[in-house]
Amino acid sequence: MARRLPVVGGNWKMHTTRTEARVLVAALRAELGGLPGAQVVVFPPSPWLGDVADALAGSNIEVGAQDVHWEPKGAFTGAISAPMLAGVASWVIVGHSERRHVFGETAEETNAKLRAVVAAGLRPVLAVGERREESDRTADVLRRQLDDGFRGFHGLPPEVVIAYEPVWAIGTGLAASPEDAQARCALVRSMLAERFGAPAADGCRIQYGGSVNAANIEGYAKQPDIDGALVGGASLDAAAFAAICRAVAAA
Ligand code: PGA
């Protein structure tokens, strides 16, 4: 099996002013512009997507959006469609736990967003993960989120990335242990294999996310079923994010 190229995402969430975004992306370009061995994607707030895309033009750092609406256009005040994003971004996070649990995104909406992203030729990062109170039934939660997310899909979209992010680990400093994260990512891969076949599952990149930082990344990066990380807080610090990307590339 060809080695999967790990992918590190930096999800800036609702952080950065326009000036801060420009400073951060310039620092990332300087640090990571030519990094071999890992794919790097930044997910800035949508008002800065154009600025960030311009600042990264000609580099190998890619740009993604944090969310999307499922309709291509229409009277949906405040929403942004996949065809709009296609002009400026190449990736979209779908089903992030904050969309699901803070904004009440339903399983049907996550599925509709995933379809819209794929239809627009964008690459999705589908985020899945259990809440603290679901820890005794993680496998059921992951299976349901994958089944619901891929409802209507007859094959695994070739460029899809799955981000396994236990909700209790996001933004808390309580990262999952590398062994637990590996076990969950392997479980996700086995579920993808059941549904889409082993070759598709073997080729699919699965990230770990949840309180990843420069000090703990190595433990995840060396696990066989973990193909990079989705990073929130630490992605706002150029030096920390660059260190994470380098550790993933070197693993
Ligand atoms: P965190 O966020 O790294 O701040 O825990 C991860 C995420 O939300 O993807």
PDB file of C-alpha atoms and ligand atoms in Angstrom:
ATOM      1  CA  MET A   1       0.000   0.000   0.000  1.00  0.00           C
ATOM      2  CA  ALA A   2       1.322   3.439  -0.875  1.00  0.00           C
ATOM      3  CA  ARG A   3       1.998   5.553   2.184  1.00  0.00           C
ATOM      4  CA  ARG A   4      -0.803   8.000   2.870  1.00  0.00           C
ATOM      5  CA  LEU A   5       0.387  11.617   2.783  1.00  0.00           C
ATOM      6  CA  PRO A   6      -0.507  13.025   6.203  1.00  0.00           C
ATOM      7  CA  VAL A   7      -2.534  16.204   6.295  1.00  0.00           C
ATOM      8  CA  VAL A   8      -2.453  18.872   8.999  1.00  0.00           C
ATOM      9  CA  GLY A   9      -5.328  21.328   9.213  1.00  0.00           C
ATOM     10  CA  GLY A  10      -5.253  24.578  11.154  1.00  0.00           C
ATOM     11  CA  ASN A  11      -8.791  25.577  12.099  1.00  0.00           C
ATOM     12  CA  TRP A  12      -8.637  29.210  13.209  1.00  0.00           C
ATOM     13  CA  LYS A  13     -12.323  29.152  14.244  1.00  0.00           C
ATOM     14  CA  MET A  14     -13.695  32.633  15.070  1.00  0.00           C
ATOM     15  CA  HIS A  15     -10.280  34.130  15.767  1.00  0.00           C
ATOM     16  CA  THR A  16      -8.046  36.744  14.134  1.00  0.00           C
ATOM     17  CA  THR A  17      -8.645  40.271  12.931  1.00  0.00           C
ATOM     18  CA  ARG A  18      -7.833  40.884   9.291  1.00  0.00           C
ATOM     19  CA  THR A  19      -4.386  42.172  10.240  1.00  0.00           C
ATOM     20  CA  GLU A  20      -3.730  39.216  12.547  1.00  0.00           C
ATOM     21  CA  ALA A  21      -4.743  36.827   9.779  1.00  0.00           C
ATOM     22  CA  ARG A  22      -2.302  38.471   7.367  1.00  0.00           C
ATOM     23  CA  VAL A  23       0.524  38.320   9.887  1.00  0.00           C
ATOM     24  CA  LEU A  24      -0.200  34.683  10.740  1.00  0.00           C
ATOM     25  CA  VAL A  25      -0.381  33.517   7.155  1.00  0.00           C
ATOM     26  CA  ALA A  26       2.825  35.360   6.219  1.00  0.00           C
ATOM     27  CA  ALA A  27       4.619  33.626   9.083  1.00  0.00           C
ATOM     28  CA  LEU A  28       3.209  30.236   8.045  1.00  0.00           C
ATOM     29  CA  ARG A  29       4.272  30.743   4.466  1.00  0.00           C
ATOM     30  CA  ALA A  30       7.793  31.597   5.602  1.00  0.00           C
ATOM     31  CA  GLU A  31       7.962  28.576   7.935  1.00  0.00           C
ATOM     32  CA  LEU A  32       6.118  25.935   5.925  1.00  0.00           C
ATOM     33  CA  GLY A  33       6.018  27.086   2.308  1.00  0.00           C
ATOM     34  CA  GLY A  34       8.154  24.223   1.031  1.00  0.00           C
ATOM     35  CA  LEU A  35       7.560  21.489   3.619  1.00  0.00           C
ATOM     36  CA  PRO A  36       7.722  18.006   2.063  1.00  0.00           C
ATOM     37  CA  GLY A  37       6.087  14.988   3.675  1.00  0.00           C
ATOM     38  CA  ALA A  38       2.825  16.573   4.796  1.00  0.00           C
ATOM     39  CA  GLN A  39      -0.041  18.487   3.270  1.00  0.00           C
ATOM     40  CA  VAL A  40      -0.875  21.673   5.185  1.00  0.00           C
ATOM     41  CA  VAL A  41      -4.274  23.374   5.042  1.00  0.00           C
ATOM     42  CA  VAL A  42      -5.391  26.495   6.901  1.00  0.00           C
ATOM     43  CA  PHE A  43      -9.044  27.214   7.637  1.00  0.00           C
ATOM     44  CA  PRO A  44      -9.362  30.962   8.325  1.00  0.00           C
ATOM     45  CA  PRO A  45     -12.623  32.749   9.127  1.00  0.00           C
ATOM     46  CA  SER A  46     -14.566  33.272   5.905  1.00  0.00           C
ATOM     47  CA  PRO A  47     -14.029  37.070   5.612  1.00  0.00           C
ATOM     48  CA  TRP A  48     -10.285  36.456   5.316  1.00  0.00           C
ATOM     49  CA  LEU A  49     -10.418  33.557   2.861  1.00  0.00           C
ATOM     50  CA  GLY A  50      -9.538  35.768  -0.086  1.00  0.00           C
ATOM     51  CA  ASP A  51      -6.687  37.508   1.725  1.00  0.00           C
ATOM     52  CA  VAL A  52      -5.270  34.205   2.908  1.00  0.00           C
ATOM     53  CA  ALA A  53      -5.622  32.573  -0.507  1.00  0.00           C
ATOM     54  CA  ASP A  54      -3.806  35.525  -2.107  1.00  0.00           C
ATOM     55  CA  ALA A  55      -1.062  35.413   0.512  1.00  0.00           C
ATOM     56  CA  LEU A  56      -0.546  31.682  -0.127  1.00  0.00           C
ATOM     57  CA  ALA A  57      -0.697  31.788  -3.931  1.00  0.00           C
ATOM     58  CA  GLY A  58       2.187  29.817  -5.383  1.00  0.00           C
ATOM     59  CA  SER A  59       2.956  28.085  -2.067  1.00  0.00           C
ATOM     60  CA  ASN A  60       2.035  24.507  -1.222  1.00  0.00           C
ATOM     61  CA  ILE A  61      -0.130  25.537   1.751  1.00  0.00           C
ATOM     62  CA  GLU A  62      -3.792  25.096   0.910  1.00  0.00           C
ATOM     63  CA  VAL A  63      -6.878  27.001   2.040  1.00  0.00           C
ATOM     64  CA  GLY A  64     -10.155  25.683   3.380  1.00  0.00           C
ATOM     65  CA  ALA A  65     -13.424  26.961   4.806  1.00  0.00           C
ATOM     66  CA  GLN A  66     -14.727  26.040   8.245  1.00  0.00           C
ATOM     67  CA  ASP A  67     -18.332  25.437   7.190  1.00  0.00           C
ATOM     68  CA  VAL A  68     -20.670  25.697   4.204  1.00  0.00           C
ATOM     69  CA  HIS A  69     -24.360  25.853   3.367  1.00  0.00           C
ATOM     70  CA  TRP A  70     -25.822  22.954   1.428  1.00  0.00           C
ATOM     71  CA  GLU A  71     -27.733  24.965  -1.171  1.00  0.00           C
ATOM     72  CA  PRO A  72     -25.779  26.354  -4.118  1.00  0.00           C
ATOM     73  CA  LYS A  73     -27.469  29.773  -3.923  1.00  0.00           C
ATOM     74  CA  GLY A  74     -30.616  31.475  -2.771  1.00  0.00           C
ATOM     75  CA  ALA A  75     -32.218  33.613  -0.090  1.00  0.00           C
ATOM     76  CA  PHE A  76     -30.101  32.367   2.834  1.00  0.00           C
ATOM     77  CA  THR A  77     -28.864  35.500   4.562  1.00  0.00           C
ATOM     78  CA  GLY A  78     -25.407  35.083   6.017  1.00  0.00           C
ATOM     79  CA  ALA A  79     -24.751  31.693   4.440  1.00  0.00           C
ATOM     80  CA  ILE A  80     -21.938  30.778   2.057  1.00  0.00           C
ATOM     81  CA  SER A  81     -22.314  28.106  -0.618  1.00  0.00           C
ATOM     82  CA  ALA A  82     -19.883  25.506  -1.889  1.00  0.00           C
ATOM     83  CA  PRO A  83     -19.770  26.970  -5.431  1.00  0.00           C
ATOM     84  CA  MET A  84     -18.823  30.333  -3.874  1.00  0.00           C
ATOM     85  CA  LEU A  85     -16.059  28.714  -1.861  1.00  0.00           C
ATOM     86  CA  ALA A  86     -14.798  26.847  -4.905  1.00  0.00           C
ATOM     87  CA  GLY A  87     -13.388  30.105  -6.242  1.00  0.00           C
ATOM     88  CA  VAL A  88     -11.164  30.680  -3.244  1.00  0.00           C
ATOM     89  CA  ALA A  89     -10.761  27.501  -1.150  1.00  0.00           C
ATOM     90  CA  SER A  90     -10.072  23.878  -1.927  1.00  0.00           C
ATOM     91  CA  TRP A  91     -11.179  22.256   1.340  1.00  0.00           C
ATOM     92  CA  VAL A  92     -14.209  22.506   3.634  1.00  0.00           C
ATOM     93  CA  ILE A  93     -14.697  21.169   7.167  1.00  0.00           C
ATOM     94  CA  VAL A  94     -18.093  19.463   7.442  1.00  0.00           C
ATOM     95  CA  GLY A  95     -19.762  18.416  10.671  1.00  0.00           C
ATOM     96  CA  HIS A  96     -17.297  19.987  13.104  1.00  0.00           C
ATOM     97  CA  SER A  97     -18.486  19.328  16.640  1.00  0.00           C
ATOM     98  CA  GLU A  98     -19.041  23.044  17.214  1.00  0.00           C
ATOM     99  CA  ARG A  99     -21.416  23.126  14.243  1.00  0.00           C
ATOM    100  CA  ARG A 100     -23.161  19.997  15.489  1.00  0.00           C
ATOM    101  CA  HIS A 101     -23.340  20.813  19.199  1.00  0.00           C
ATOM    102  CA  VAL A 102     -23.154  24.621  19.482  1.00  0.00           C
ATOM    103  CA  PHE A 103     -25.186  25.467  16.371  1.00  0.00           C
ATOM    104  CA  GLY A 104     -27.416  22.396  16.380  1.00  0.00           C
ATOM    105  CA  GLU A 105     -26.438  21.051  12.960  1.00  0.00           C
ATOM    106  CA  THR A 106     -28.434  17.900  12.294  1.00  0.00           C
ATOM    107  CA  ALA A 107     -27.193  14.673  10.736  1.00  0.00           C
ATOM    108  CA  GLU A 108     -29.266  15.474   7.627  1.00  0.00           C
ATOM    109  CA  GLU A 109     -27.606  18.870   7.329  1.00  0.00           C
ATOM    110  CA  THR A 110     -24.119  17.395   7.705  1.00  0.00           C
ATOM    111  CA  ASN A 111     -24.949  14.916   4.938  1.00  0.00           C
ATOM    112  CA  ALA A 112     -26.341  17.674   2.687  1.00  0.00           C
ATOM    113  CA  LYS A 113     -23.209  19.760   3.257  1.00  0.00           C
ATOM    114  CA  LEU A 114     -20.960  16.828   2.404  1.00  0.00           C
ATOM    115  CA  ARG A 115     -22.860  16.268  -0.833  1.00  0.00           C
ATOM    116  CA  ALA A 116     -22.661  19.967  -1.698  1.00  0.00           C
ATOM    117  CA  VAL A 117     -18.913  20.071  -1.060  1.00  0.00           C
ATOM    118  CA  VAL A 118     -18.238  17.023  -3.228  1.00  0.00           C
ATOM    119  CA  ALA A 119     -20.572  18.284  -5.964  1.00  0.00           C
ATOM    120  CA  ALA A 120     -18.646  21.556  -6.076  1.00  0.00           C
ATOM    121  CA  GLY A 121     -15.357  19.707  -6.555  1.00  0.00           C
ATOM    122  CA  LEU A 122     -14.069  20.666  -3.108  1.00  0.00           C
ATOM    123  CA  ARG A 123     -12.363  18.296  -0.672  1.00  0.00           C
ATOM    124  CA  PRO A 124     -14.241  17.657   2.565  1.00  0.00           C
ATOM    125  CA  VAL A 125     -12.885  17.061   6.040  1.00  0.00           C
ATOM    126  CA  LEU A 126     -15.714  15.171   7.748  1.00  0.00           C
ATOM    127  CA  ALA A 127     -15.414  15.542  11.508  1.00  0.00           C
ATOM    128  CA  VAL A 128     -16.758  12.824  13.807  1.00  0.00           C
ATOM    129  CA  GLY A 129     -16.392  12.128  17.499  1.00  0.00           C
ATOM    130  CA  GLU A 130     -18.177  11.194  20.674  1.00  0.00           C
ATOM    131  CA  ARG A 131     -19.212  13.434  23.560  1.00  0.00           C
ATOM    132  CA  ARG A 132     -18.022  12.719  27.094  1.00  0.00           C
ATOM    133  CA  GLU A 133     -21.368  11.175  28.046  1.00  0.00           C
ATOM    134  CA  GLU A 134     -21.168   8.895  25.011  1.00  0.00           C
ATOM    135  CA  SER A 135     -17.729   7.503  25.896  1.00  0.00           C
ATOM    136  CA  ASP A 136     -19.185   4.085  26.750  1.00  0.00           C
ATOM    137  CA  ARG A 137     -20.650   3.774  23.248  1.00  0.00           C
ATOM    138  CA  THR A 138     -18.058   5.477  21.060  1.00  0.00           C
ATOM    139  CA  ALA A 139     -18.255   2.809  18.345  1.00  0.00           C
ATOM    140  CA  ASP A 140     -22.018   3.304  17.995  1.00  0.00           C
ATOM    141  CA  VAL A 141     -21.618   7.069  17.782  1.00  0.00           C
ATOM    142  CA  LEU A 142     -18.890   6.866  15.151  1.00  0.00           C
ATOM    143  CA  ARG A 143     -20.834   4.340  13.094  1.00  0.00           C
ATOM    144  CA  ARG A 144     -23.940   6.505  13.190  1.00  0.00           C
ATOM    145  CA  GLN A 145     -22.034   9.663  12.253  1.00  0.00           C
ATOM    146  CA  LEU A 146     -20.313   7.900   9.351  1.00  0.00           C
ATOM    147  CA  ASP A 147     -23.543   6.248   8.176  1.00  0.00           C
ATOM    148  CA  ASP A 148     -25.443   9.532   8.377  1.00  0.00           C
ATOM    149  CA  GLY A 149     -22.615  11.581   6.888  1.00  0.00           C
ATOM    150  CA  PHE A 150     -22.211   9.300   3.874  1.00  0.00           C
ATOM    151  CA  ARG A 151     -25.910   8.580   3.358  1.00  0.00           C
ATOM    152  CA  GLY A 152     -26.533   8.345  -0.387  1.00  0.00           C
ATOM    153  CA  PHE A 153     -22.839   7.961  -1.254  1.00  0.00           C
ATOM    154  CA  HIS A 154     -22.056   4.805  -3.199  1.00  0.00           C
ATOM    155  CA  GLY A 155     -18.303   5.239  -2.998  1.00  0.00           C
ATOM    156  CA  LEU A 156     -15.963   7.046  -0.662  1.00  0.00           C
ATOM    157  CA  PRO A 157     -15.280  10.477  -2.208  1.00  0.00           C
ATOM    158  CA  PRO A 158     -11.661  10.084  -3.289  1.00  0.00           C
ATOM    159  CA  GLU A 159     -10.213  13.098  -1.482  1.00  0.00           C
ATOM    160  CA  VAL A 160     -12.296  12.961   1.684  1.00  0.00           C
ATOM    161  CA  VAL A 161     -10.423  13.262   4.976  1.00  0.00           C
ATOM    162  CA  ILE A 162     -12.004  12.083   8.220  1.00  0.00           C
ATOM    163  CA  ALA A 163     -11.152  13.965  11.415  1.00  0.00           C
ATOM    164  CA  TYR A 164     -11.699  11.879  14.530  1.00  0.00           C
ATOM    165  CA  GLU A 165     -12.190  14.444  17.280  1.00  0.00           C
ATOM    166  CA  PRO A 166     -13.579  13.382  20.640  1.00  0.00           C
ATOM    167  CA  VAL A 167     -15.731  16.334  21.656  1.00  0.00           C
ATOM    168  CA  TRP A 168     -14.407  16.277  25.221  1.00  0.00           C
ATOM    169  CA  ALA A 169     -10.860  16.792  23.912  1.00  0.00           C
ATOM    170  CA  ILE A 170     -11.588  19.872  21.807  1.00  0.00           C
ATOM    171  CA  GLY A 171     -10.291  23.088  23.320  1.00  0.00           C
ATOM    172  CA  THR A 172      -9.978  21.516  26.773  1.00  0.00           C
ATOM    173  CA  GLY A 173      -6.314  20.541  26.977  1.00  0.00           C
ATOM    174  CA  LEU A 174      -7.561  16.988  27.667  1.00  0.00           C
ATOM    175  CA  ALA A 175      -6.190  15.283  24.584  1.00  0.00           C
ATOM    176  CA  ALA A 176      -6.933  11.607  23.987  1.00  0.00           C
ATOM    177  CA  SER A 177      -3.944   9.344  24.559  1.00  0.00           C
ATOM    178  CA  PRO A 178      -2.142   8.407  21.331  1.00  0.00           C
ATOM    179  CA  GLU A 179      -3.130   4.755  21.920  1.00  0.00           C
ATOM    180  CA  ASP A 180      -6.823   5.593  22.302  1.00  0.00           C
ATOM    181  CA  ALA A 181      -6.724   7.938  19.321  1.00  0.00           C
ATOM    182  CA  GLN A 182      -5.048   5.209  17.250  1.00  0.00           C
ATOM    183  CA  ALA A 183      -7.688   2.670  18.293  1.00  0.00           C
ATOM    184  CA  ARG A 184     -10.533   5.028  17.330  1.00  0.00           C
ATOM    185  CA  CYS A 185      -8.954   5.967  14.006  1.00  0.00           C
ATOM    186  CA  ALA A 186      -8.430   2.267  13.223  1.00  0.00           C
ATOM    187  CA  LEU A 187     -12.075   1.680  14.118  1.00  0.00           C
ATOM    188  CA  VAL A 188     -13.161   4.440  11.736  1.00  0.00           C
ATOM    189  CA  ARG A 189     -11.013   2.852   9.025  1.00  0.00           C
ATOM    190  CA  SER A 190     -12.598  -0.553   9.597  1.00  0.00           C
ATOM    191  CA  MET A 191     -16.068   1.005   9.355  1.00  0.00           C
ATOM    192  CA  LEU A 192     -15.096   2.693   6.082  1.00  0.00           C
ATOM    193  CA  ALA A 193     -13.802  -0.662   4.820  1.00  0.00           C
ATOM    194  CA  GLU A 194     -17.085  -2.393   5.666  1.00  0.00           C
ATOM    195  CA  ARG A 195     -19.023   0.171   3.762  1.00  0.00           C
ATOM    196  CA  PHE A 196     -16.740   1.165   0.889  1.00  0.00           C
ATOM    197  CA  GLY A 197     -14.223  -1.687   0.665  1.00  0.00           C
ATOM    198  CA  ALA A 198     -10.701  -2.093   1.993  1.00  0.00           C
ATOM    199  CA  PRO A 199      -8.830  -0.319  -0.824  1.00  0.00           C
ATOM    200  CA  ALA A 200     -10.855   2.876  -0.375  1.00  0.00           C
ATOM    201  CA  ALA A 201     -10.504   2.716   3.399  1.00  0.00           C
ATOM    202  CA  ASP A 202      -6.761   2.048   3.180  1.00  0.00           C
ATOM    203  CA  GLY A 203      -6.308   5.115   1.025  1.00  0.00           C
ATOM    204  CA  CYS A 204      -8.403   7.416   3.209  1.00  0.00           C
ATOM    205  CA  ARG A 205      -6.616   9.848   5.481  1.00  0.00           C
ATOM    206  CA  ILE A 206      -7.880   9.957   9.047  1.00  0.00           C
ATOM    207  CA  GLN A 207      -6.753  12.757  11.347  1.00  0.00           C
ATOM    208  CA  TYR A 208      -6.845  13.011  15.091  1.00  0.00           C
ATOM    209  CA  GLY A 209      -8.070  16.307  16.563  1.00  0.00           C
ATOM    210  CA  GLY A 210      -8.551  17.588  20.097  1.00  0.00           C
ATOM    211  CA  SER A 211      -5.971  19.612  22.057  1.00  0.00           C
ATOM    212  CA  VAL A 212      -3.133  18.743  19.697  1.00  0.00           C
ATOM    213  CA  ASN A 213      -0.051  20.860  20.362  1.00  0.00           C
ATOM    214  CA  ALA A 214       3.648  20.940  19.571  1.00  0.00           C
ATOM    215  CA  ALA A 215       4.458  18.893  22.671  1.00  0.00           C
ATOM    216  CA  ASN A 216       2.032  16.010  22.103  1.00  0.00           C
ATOM    217  CA  ILE A 217       1.891  15.718  18.295  1.00  0.00           C
ATOM    218  CA  GLU A 218       4.685  13.176  18.021  1.00  0.00           C
ATOM    219  CA  GLY A 219       2.667  10.560  19.892  1.00  0.00           C
ATOM    220  CA  TYR A 220      -0.134  10.800  17.317  1.00  0.00           C
ATOM    221  CA  ALA A 221       2.074  11.222  14.267  1.00  0.00           C
ATOM    222  CA  LYS A 222       3.723   7.842  14.703  1.00  0.00           C
ATOM    223  CA  GLN A 223       0.482   5.850  14.966  1.00  0.00           C
ATOM    224  CA  PRO A 224      -0.225   3.706  11.899  1.00  0.00           C
ATOM    225  CA  ASP A 225      -3.862   4.780  11.405  1.00  0.00           C
ATOM    226  CA  ILE A 226      -3.442   8.477  12.232  1.00  0.00           C
ATOM    227  CA  ASP A 227      -2.639  10.503   9.135  1.00  0.00           C
ATOM    228  CA  GLY A 228      -2.114  13.966  10.566  1.00  0.00           C
ATOM    229  CA  ALA A 229      -4.108  16.264  12.804  1.00  0.00           C
ATOM    230  CA  LEU A 230      -6.845  18.855  12.866  1.00  0.00           C
ATOM    231  CA  VAL A 231      -5.568  21.619  15.124  1.00  0.00           C
ATOM    232  CA  GLY A 232      -7.580  24.426  16.688  1.00  0.00           C
ATOM    233  CA  GLY A 233      -5.961  26.584  19.381  1.00  0.00           C
ATOM    234  CA  ALA A 234      -2.355  25.770  18.526  1.00  0.00           C
ATOM    235  CA  SER A 235      -2.915  26.715  14.876  1.00  0.00           C
ATOM    236  CA  LEU A 236      -3.136  30.394  15.885  1.00  0.00           C
ATOM    237  CA  ASP A 237       0.523  30.363  16.913  1.00  0.00           C
ATOM    238  CA  ALA A 238       2.704  30.194  13.797  1.00  0.00           C
ATOM    239  CA  ALA A 239       5.683  28.649  15.580  1.00  0.00           C
ATOM    240  CA  ALA A 240       3.561  25.997  17.308  1.00  0.00           C
ATOM    241  CA  PHE A 241       1.628  25.114  14.156  1.00  0.00           C
ATOM    242  CA  ALA A 242       4.836  24.928  12.120  1.00  0.00           C
ATOM    243  CA  ALA A 243       6.352  22.624  14.732  1.00  0.00           C
ATOM    244  CA  ILE A 244       3.272  20.386  14.541  1.00  0.00           C
ATOM    245  CA  CYS A 245       3.441  20.231  10.744  1.00  0.00           C
ATOM    246  CA  ARG A 246       7.166  19.441  10.818  1.00  0.00           C
ATOM    247  CA  ALA A 247       6.680  16.667  13.364  1.00  0.00           C
ATOM    248  CA  VAL A 248       3.953  15.113  11.224  1.00  0.00           C
ATOM    249  CA  ALA A 249       6.098  15.369   8.097  1.00  0.00           C
ATOM    250  CA  ALA A 250       9.050  13.769   9.862  1.00  0.00           C
ATOM    251  CA  ALA A 251       7.108  10.826  11.354  1.00  0.00           C
TER     252      ALA A 251
HETATM  253  P1  PGA B   1      -8.323  22.301  19.606  1.00  0.00           P
HETATM  254  O1  PGA B   1      -9.470  22.229  18.478  1.00  0.00           O
HETATM  255  O2  PGA B   1      -7.036  21.918  18.936  1.00  0.00           O
HETATM  256  O3  PGA B   1      -8.319  23.735  20.070  1.00  0.00           O
HETATM  257  O4  PGA B   1      -8.702  21.349  20.673  1.00  0.00           O
HETATM  258  C1  PGA B   1      -9.509  21.146  17.596  1.00  0.00           C
HETATM  259  C2  PGA B   1     -10.640  21.300  16.632  1.00  0.00           C
HETATM  260  O5  PGA B   1     -11.673  21.877  16.966  1.00  0.00           O
HETATM  261  O6  PGA B   1     -10.522  20.827  15.497  1.00  0.00           O
END
